[in-house]
Amino acid sequence: QVQLVESGGGLVQAGGSLRLSCAASGRTLSSYAMGWFRRAPGKEREFVATVSWSGGATYYTDSVKGRFTISRDNAKNTVYLQMNSLKPEDTAVYYCAVHSTPWDTTGSTAGYDYWGQGTQVTVSS
């Protein structure tokens, strides 16, 4: 069983930045795509970004393109989400997850087998 622990969330003003980290233990995850999802109050969990096994391919939901950057350091078994130009609508609990294949082609929650506990991101206006 893979254990995922997110960190780096907090309270920031609109326009500010945060860097989320997701540290994995229990397995080496270099062969699997990793993803970030979020759940805002009263809404269902939604896809944010994914990165391929090598870190060479990324995909983002339209609302965060140009503002967020997903990356990974396989030597550290860690995935990151750099969040810039934050908006109030980015407020949510952010979760990292492990995909069952090296690349996620759908951006769906389907196929992600392991999930972290989440970290709260709150953006004030």
GROMACS .gro file of N, CA and C in nm:
model
  375
    1GLN      N    1   0.084  -0.117   0.000
    1GLN     CA    2   0.000   0.000   0.000
    1GLN      C    3   0.089   0.124   0.000
    2VAL      N    4   0.059   0.214  -0.092
    2VAL     CA    5   0.134   0.339  -0.103
    2VAL      C    6   0.074   0.441  -0.008
    3GLN      N    7   0.161   0.512   0.062
    3GLN     CA    8   0.119   0.621   0.148
    3GLN      C    9   0.160   0.753   0.084
    4LEU      N   10   0.065   0.844   0.069
    4LEU     CA   11   0.089   0.974   0.010
    4LEU      C   12   0.055   1.082   0.111
    5VAL      N   13   0.145   1.176   0.128
    5VAL     CA   14   0.125   1.284   0.224
    5VAL      C   15   0.147   1.416   0.154
    6GLU      N   16   0.041   1.496   0.143
    6GLU     CA   17   0.050   1.629   0.084
    6GLU      C   18   0.088   1.731   0.190
    7SER      N   19   0.157   1.834   0.146
    7SER     CA   20   0.192   1.944   0.235
    7SER      C   21   0.207   2.070   0.152
    8GLY      N   22   0.213   2.183   0.219
    8GLY     CA   23   0.236   2.310   0.153
    8GLY      C   24   0.114   2.398   0.137
    9GLY      N   25  -0.002   2.349   0.176
    9GLY     CA   26  -0.121   2.430   0.167
    9GLY      C   27  -0.121   2.541   0.270
   10GLY      N   28  -0.216   2.631   0.257
   10GLY     CA   29  -0.226   2.742   0.350
   10GLY      C   30  -0.320   2.848   0.300
   11LEU      N   31  -0.313   2.963   0.364
   11LEU     CA   32  -0.397   3.078   0.330
   11LEU      C   33  -0.313   3.184   0.261
   12VAL      N   34  -0.355   3.225   0.143
   12VAL     CA   35  -0.284   3.328   0.068
   12VAL      C   36  -0.385   3.424   0.007
   13GLN      N   37  -0.337   3.543  -0.027
   13GLN     CA   38  -0.419   3.639  -0.097
   13GLN      C   39  -0.420   3.610  -0.246
   14ALA      N   40  -0.525   3.654  -0.312
   14ALA     CA   41  -0.532   3.641  -0.457
   14ALA      C   42  -0.407   3.701  -0.520
   15GLY      N   43  -0.352   3.629  -0.618
   15GLY     CA   44  -0.230   3.670  -0.682
   15GLY      C   45  -0.105   3.610  -0.622
   16GLY      N   46  -0.118   3.548  -0.507
   16GLY     CA   47  -0.006   3.488  -0.440
   16GLY      C   48   0.027   3.350  -0.493
   17SER      N   49   0.125   3.286  -0.430
   17SER     CA   50   0.175   3.156  -0.476
   17SER      C   51   0.188   3.059  -0.360
   18LEU      N   52   0.174   2.932  -0.393
   18LEU     CA   53   0.199   2.823  -0.301
   18LEU      C   54   0.264   2.709  -0.379
   19ARG      N   55   0.344   2.631  -0.310
   19ARG     CA   56   0.402   2.512  -0.369
   19ARG      C   57   0.361   2.392  -0.286
   20LEU      N   58   0.282   2.305  -0.346
   20LEU     CA   59   0.239   2.184  -0.280
   20LEU      C   60   0.337   2.070  -0.308
   21SER      N   61   0.358   1.986  -0.209
   21SER     CA   62   0.441   1.869  -0.223
   21SER      C   63   0.362   1.745  -0.186
   22CYS      N   64   0.395   1.636  -0.248
   22CYS     CA   65   0.333   1.508  -0.218
   22CYS      C   66   0.444   1.405  -0.207
   23ALA      N   67   0.470   1.360  -0.088
   23ALA     CA   68   0.574   1.263  -0.063
   23ALA      C   69   0.514   1.123  -0.051
   24ALA      N   70   0.572   1.030  -0.122
   24ALA     CA   71   0.521   0.893  -0.125
   24ALA      C   72   0.615   0.800  -0.051
   25SER      N   73   0.557   0.702   0.012
   25SER     CA   74   0.634   0.597   0.078
   25SER      C   75   0.566   0.463   0.054
   26GLY      N   76   0.641   0.358   0.074
   26GLY     CA   77   0.587   0.224   0.056
   26GLY      C   78   0.622   0.161  -0.078
   27ARG      N   79   0.635   0.243  -0.181
   27ARG     CA   80   0.673   0.197  -0.314
   27ARG      C   81   0.750   0.306  -0.387
   28THR      N   82   0.830   0.264  -0.484
   28THR     CA   83   0.891   0.358  -0.577
   28THR      C   84   0.790   0.385  -0.688
   29LEU      N   85   0.764   0.512  -0.716
   29LEU     CA   86   0.657   0.550  -0.807
   29LEU      C   87   0.706   0.600  -0.942
   30SER      N   88   0.831   0.575  -0.975
   30SER     CA   89   0.888   0.628  -1.098
   30SER      C   90   0.825   0.574  -1.224
   31SER      N   91   0.753   0.463  -1.217
   31SER     CA   92   0.692   0.402  -1.335
   31SER      C   93   0.548   0.446  -1.358
   32TYR      N   94   0.497   0.536  -1.276
   32TYR     CA   95   0.356   0.572  -1.281
   32TYR      C   96   0.335   0.721  -1.295
   33ALA      N   97   0.231   0.756  -1.368
   33ALA     CA   98   0.189   0.895  -1.373
   33ALA      C   99   0.137   0.938  -1.236
   34MET      N  100   0.152   1.065  -1.207
   34MET     CA  101   0.102   1.123  -1.084
   34MET      C  102   0.007   1.237  -1.118
   35GLY      N  103  -0.091   1.257  -1.033
   35GLY     CA  104  -0.188   1.362  -1.059
   35GLY      C  105  -0.221   1.443  -0.936
   36TRP      N  106  -0.271   1.564  -0.960
   36TRP     CA  107  -0.326   1.649  -0.856
   36TRP      C  108  -0.473   1.673  -0.886
   37PHE      N  109  -0.554   1.663  -0.784
   37PHE     CA  110  -0.696   1.689  -0.792
   37PHE      C  111  -0.734   1.785  -0.681
   38ARG      N  112  -0.852   1.841  -0.691
   38ARG     CA  113  -0.898   1.929  -0.585
   38ARG      C  114  -1.049   1.916  -0.567
   39ARG      N  115  -1.093   1.948  -0.445
   39ARG     CA  116  -1.234   1.947  -0.414
   39ARG      C  117  -1.269   2.075  -0.339
   40ALA      N  118  -1.347   2.158  -0.404
   40ALA     CA  119  -1.394   2.282  -0.343
   40ALA      C  120  -1.519   2.254  -0.260
   41PRO      N  121  -1.550   2.341  -0.165
   41PRO     CA  122  -1.669   2.320  -0.083
   41PRO      C  123  -1.795   2.307  -0.168
   42GLY      N  124  -1.871   2.203  -0.143
   42GLY     CA  125  -1.995   2.181  -0.215
   42GLY      C  126  -1.980   2.128  -0.355
   43LYS      N  127  -1.859   2.097  -0.397
   43LYS     CA  128  -1.834   2.047  -0.532
   43LYS      C  129  -1.767   1.910  -0.527
   44GLU      N  130  -1.775   1.841  -0.639
   44GLU     CA  131  -1.708   1.713  -0.650
   44GLU      C  132  -1.560   1.732  -0.680
   45ARG      N  133  -1.486   1.628  -0.655
   45ARG     CA  134  -1.344   1.630  -0.684
   45ARG      C  135  -1.321   1.651  -0.833
   46GLU      N  136  -1.225   1.736  -0.870
   46GLU     CA  137  -1.197   1.764  -1.009
   46GLU      C  138  -1.048   1.752  -1.038
   47PHE      N  139  -1.018   1.720  -1.161
   47PHE     CA  140  -0.882   1.706  -1.207
   47PHE      C  141  -0.815   1.842  -1.216
   48VAL      N  142  -0.687   1.846  -1.178
   48VAL     CA  143  -0.607   1.967  -1.188
   48VAL      C  144  -0.492   1.949  -1.286
   49ALA      N  145  -0.407   1.849  -1.263
   49ALA     CA  146  -0.288   1.831  -1.345
   49ALA      C  147  -0.236   1.689  -1.330
   50THR      N  148  -0.161   1.645  -1.429
   50THR     CA  149  -0.096   1.516  -1.423
   50THR      C  150   0.041   1.526  -1.489
   51VAL      N  151   0.132   1.441  -1.446
   51VAL     CA  152   0.266   1.435  -1.502
   51VAL      C  153   0.301   1.290  -1.529
   52SER      N  154   0.366   1.266  -1.643
   52SER     CA  155   0.401   1.131  -1.682
   52SER      C  156   0.510   1.075  -1.593
   53TRP      N  157   0.535   0.948  -1.611
   53TRP     CA  158   0.634   0.878  -1.528
   53TRP      C  159   0.771   0.943  -1.532
   54SER      N  160   0.810   0.997  -1.646
   54SER     CA  161   0.942   1.056  -1.662
   54SER      C  162   0.945   1.203  -1.626
   55GLY      N  163   0.829   1.264  -1.611
   55GLY     CA  164   0.821   1.407  -1.592
   55GLY      C  165   0.823   1.485  -1.722
   56GLY      N  166   0.833   1.415  -1.836
   56GLY     CA  167   0.846   1.481  -1.964
   56GLY      C  168   0.717   1.525  -2.028
   57ALA      N  169   0.604   1.480  -1.978
   57ALA     CA  170   0.475   1.518  -2.033
   57ALA      C  171   0.383   1.561  -1.921
   58THR      N  172   0.313   1.670  -1.942
   58THR     CA  173   0.219   1.721  -1.843
   58THR      C  174   0.088   1.758  -1.910
   59TYR      N  175  -0.017   1.761  -1.831
   59TYR     CA  176  -0.147   1.801  -1.880
   59TYR      C  177  -0.219   1.873  -1.766
   60TYR      N  178  -0.288   1.982  -1.800
   60TYR     CA  179  -0.356   2.064  -1.702
   60TYR      C  180  -0.500   2.090  -1.743
   61THR      N  181  -0.585   2.105  -1.645
   61THR     CA  182  -0.719   2.151  -1.674
   61THR      C  183  -0.711   2.297  -1.718
   62ASP      N  184  -0.804   2.339  -1.803
   62ASP     CA  185  -0.795   2.470  -1.865
   62ASP      C  186  -0.787   2.584  -1.764
   63SER      N  187  -0.853   2.571  -1.652
   63SER     CA  188  -0.860   2.680  -1.557
   63SER      C  189  -0.727   2.711  -1.488
   64VAL      N  190  -0.630   2.620  -1.495
   64VAL     CA  191  -0.503   2.644  -1.428
   64VAL      C  192  -0.386   2.656  -1.525
   65LYS      N  193  -0.410   2.639  -1.653
   65LYS     CA  194  -0.302   2.648  -1.751
   65LYS      C  195  -0.236   2.785  -1.746
   66GLY      N  196  -0.104   2.784  -1.747
   66GLY     CA  197  -0.029   2.907  -1.740
   66GLY      C  198  -0.006   2.958  -1.599
   67ARG      N  199  -0.073   2.899  -1.501
   67ARG     CA  200  -0.058   2.942  -1.363
   67ARG      C  201   0.003   2.833  -1.274
   68PHE      N  202  -0.033   2.708  -1.300
   68PHE     CA  203   0.016   2.597  -1.220
   68PHE      C  204   0.118   2.517  -1.299
   69THR      N  205   0.213   2.457  -1.228
   69THR     CA  206   0.312   2.371  -1.289
   69THR      C  207   0.328   2.246  -1.205
   70ILE      N  208   0.308   2.130  -1.267
   70ILE     CA  209   0.329   2.004  -1.199
   70ILE      C  210   0.467   1.950  -1.236
   71SER      N  211   0.535   1.893  -1.141
   71SER     CA  212   0.666   1.835  -1.166
   71SER      C  213   0.689   1.720  -1.069
   72ARG      N  214   0.794   1.645  -1.093
   72ARG     CA  215   0.824   1.534  -1.003
   72ARG      C  216   0.973   1.514  -0.992
   73ASP      N  217   1.012   1.458  -0.880
   73ASP     CA  218   1.150   1.420  -0.855
   73ASP      C  219   1.147   1.274  -0.814
   74ASN      N  220   1.173   1.187  -0.910
   74ASN     CA  221   1.161   1.044  -0.883
   74ASN      C  222   1.264   0.995  -0.782
   75ALA      N  223   1.379   1.059  -0.776
   75ALA     CA  224   1.478   1.022  -0.678
   75ALA      C  225   1.428   1.043  -0.536
   76LYS      N  226   1.340   1.142  -0.519
   76LYS     CA  227   1.282   1.172  -0.389
   76LYS      C  228   1.142   1.115  -0.372
   77ASN      N  229   1.091   1.049  -0.476
   77ASN     CA  230   0.956   0.992  -0.472
   77ASN      C  231   0.853   1.099  -0.435
   78THR      N  232   0.867   1.214  -0.498
   78THR     CA  233   0.786   1.329  -0.464
   78THR      C  234   0.734   1.398  -0.589
   79VAL      N  235   0.610   1.445  -0.583
   79VAL     CA  236   0.551   1.523  -0.690
   79VAL      C  237   0.514   1.660  -0.633
   80TYR      N  238   0.523   1.764  -0.717
   80TYR     CA  239   0.500   1.900  -0.673
   80TYR      C  240   0.393   1.967  -0.758
   81LEU      N  241   0.331   2.066  -0.701
   81LEU     CA  242   0.241   2.153  -0.776
   81LEU      C  243   0.273   2.297  -0.737
   82GLN      N  244   0.338   2.368  -0.829
   82GLN     CA  245   0.364   2.509  -0.809
   82GLN      C  246   0.242   2.586  -0.855
   83MET      N  247   0.186   2.665  -0.766
   83MET     CA  248   0.062   2.736  -0.791
   83MET      C  249   0.089   2.886  -0.784
   84ASN      N  250   0.082   2.952  -0.898
   84ASN     CA  251   0.105   3.096  -0.906
   84ASN      C  252  -0.023   3.168  -0.947
   85SER      N  253  -0.025   3.297  -0.924
   85SER     CA  254  -0.140   3.380  -0.960
   85SER      C  255  -0.270   3.320  -0.910
   86LEU      N  256  -0.270   3.282  -0.785
   86LEU     CA  257  -0.386   3.213  -0.728
   86LEU      C  258  -0.509   3.302  -0.726
   87LYS      N  259  -0.622   3.238  -0.749
   87LYS     CA  260  -0.751   3.304  -0.751
   87LYS      C  261  -0.840   3.246  -0.643
   88PRO      N  262  -0.939   3.322  -0.596
   88PRO     CA  263  -1.030   3.267  -0.495
   88PRO      C  264  -1.096   3.137  -0.537
   89GLU      N  265  -1.122   3.120  -0.665
   89GLU     CA  266  -1.183   2.997  -0.712
   89GLU      C  267  -1.090   2.877  -0.706
   90ASP      N  268  -0.963   2.899  -0.674
   90ASP     CA  269  -0.870   2.788  -0.653
   90ASP      C  270  -0.882   2.730  -0.513
   91THR      N  271  -0.960   2.793  -0.427
   91THR     CA  272  -0.977   2.745  -0.292
   91THR      C  273  -1.037   2.604  -0.293
   92ALA      N  274  -0.968   2.512  -0.230
   92ALA     CA  275  -1.011   2.372  -0.229
   92ALA      C  276  -0.914   2.291  -0.145
   93VAL      N  277  -0.953   2.169  -0.118
   93VAL     CA  278  -0.860   2.071  -0.065
   93VAL      C  279  -0.793   2.004  -0.185
   94TYR      N  280  -0.661   2.002  -0.185
   94TYR     CA  281  -0.585   1.946  -0.296
   94TYR      C  282  -0.531   1.809  -0.259
   95TYR      N  283  -0.549   1.715  -0.350
   95TYR     CA  284  -0.507   1.578  -0.330
   95TYR      C  285  -0.409   1.534  -0.438
   96CYS      N  286  -0.308   1.460  -0.401
   96CYS     CA  287  -0.225   1.394  -0.501
   96CYS      C  288  -0.266   1.248  -0.511
   97ALA      N  289  -0.236   1.188  -0.625
   97ALA     CA  290  -0.278   1.052  -0.650
   97ALA      C  291  -0.182   0.984  -0.747
   98VAL      N  292  -0.179   0.852  -0.740
   98VAL     CA  293  -0.094   0.769  -0.824
   98VAL      C  294  -0.180   0.700  -0.929
   99HIS      N  295  -0.143   0.715  -1.055
   99HIS     CA  296  -0.214   0.648  -1.163
   99HIS      C  297  -0.160   0.508  -1.182
  100SER      N  298  -0.242   0.422  -1.243
  100SER     CA  299  -0.204   0.283  -1.262
  100SER      C  300  -0.113   0.260  -1.382
  101THR      N  301  -0.092   0.363  -1.466
  101THR     CA  302  -0.009   0.353  -1.585
  101THR      C  303   0.092   0.467  -1.587
  102PRO      N  304   0.189   0.462  -1.680
  102PRO     CA  305   0.289   0.570  -1.686
  102PRO      C  306   0.237   0.704  -1.733
  103TRP      N  307   0.120   0.710  -1.799
  103TRP     CA  308   0.066   0.834  -1.850
  103TRP      C  309  -0.086   0.832  -1.844
  104ASP      N  310  -0.142   0.938  -1.793
  104ASP     CA  311  -0.286   0.954  -1.784
  104ASP      C  312  -0.334   1.029  -1.907
  105THR      N  313  -0.414   0.964  -1.990
  105THR     CA  314  -0.462   1.025  -2.113
  105THR      C  315  -0.601   1.086  -2.102
  106THR      N  316  -0.665   1.073  -1.987
  106THR     CA  317  -0.803   1.118  -1.973
  106THR      C  318  -0.823   1.232  -1.874
  107GLY      N  319  -0.738   1.242  -1.775
  107GLY     CA  320  -0.758   1.342  -1.671
  107GLY      C  321  -0.874   1.308  -1.579
  108SER      N  322  -0.916   1.186  -1.580
  108SER     CA  323  -1.026   1.140  -1.496
  108SER      C  324  -0.973   1.083  -1.366
  109THR      N  325  -1.058   1.083  -1.264
  109THR     CA  326  -1.020   1.017  -1.140
  109THR      C  327  -1.005   0.867  -1.158
  110ALA      N  328  -1.072   0.812  -1.260
  110ALA     CA  329  -1.060   0.670  -1.288
  110ALA      C  330  -0.917   0.636  -1.323
  111GLY      N  331  -0.867   0.530  -1.268
  111GLY     CA  332  -0.731   0.488  -1.293
  111GLY      C  333  -0.630   0.532  -1.190
  112TYR      N  334  -0.669   0.624  -1.103
  112TYR     CA  335  -0.582   0.665  -0.994
  112TYR      C  336  -0.612   0.575  -0.874
  113ASP      N  337  -0.512   0.501  -0.833
  113ASP     CA  338  -0.531   0.394  -0.736
  113ASP      C  339  -0.504   0.434  -0.592
  114TYR      N  340  -0.419   0.533  -0.571
  114TYR     CA  341  -0.382   0.573  -0.436
  114TYR      C  342  -0.397   0.722  -0.422
  115TRP      N  343  -0.446   0.764  -0.306
  115TRP     CA  344  -0.475   0.904  -0.280
  115TRP      C  345  -0.419   0.947  -0.146
  116GLY      N  346  -0.375   1.072  -0.141
  116GLY     CA  347  -0.332   1.130  -0.016
  116GLY      C  348  -0.449   1.182   0.064
  117GLN      N  349  -0.419   1.238   0.179
  117GLN     CA  350  -0.524   1.287   0.269
  117GLN      C  351  -0.571   1.427   0.234
  118GLY      N  352  -0.496   1.497   0.153
  118GLY     CA  353  -0.533   1.630   0.110
  118GLY      C  354  -0.469   1.740   0.193
  119THR      N  355  -0.452   1.856   0.130
  119THR     CA  356  -0.403   1.974   0.199
  119THR      C  357  -0.489   2.093   0.157
  120GLN      N  358  -0.528   2.174   0.254
  120GLN     CA  359  -0.620   2.284   0.228
  120GLN      C  360  -0.548   2.404   0.169
  121VAL      N  361  -0.603   2.456   0.061
  121VAL     CA  362  -0.557   2.580   0.001
  121VAL      C  363  -0.672   2.679   0.005
  122THR      N  364  -0.650   2.792   0.068
  122THR     CA  365  -0.752   2.896   0.076
  122THR      C  366  -0.696   3.025   0.019
  123VAL      N  367  -0.766   3.081  -0.078
  123VAL     CA  368  -0.722   3.204  -0.144
  123VAL      C  369  -0.825   3.312  -0.114
  124SER      N  370  -0.781   3.417  -0.048
  124SER     CA  371  -0.870   3.526  -0.012
  124SER      C  372  -0.872   3.631  -0.123
  125SER      N  373  -0.982   3.703  -0.133
  125SER     CA  374  -0.998   3.804  -0.235
  125SER      C  375  -0.958   3.941  -0.186
   0.00000   0.00000   0.00000
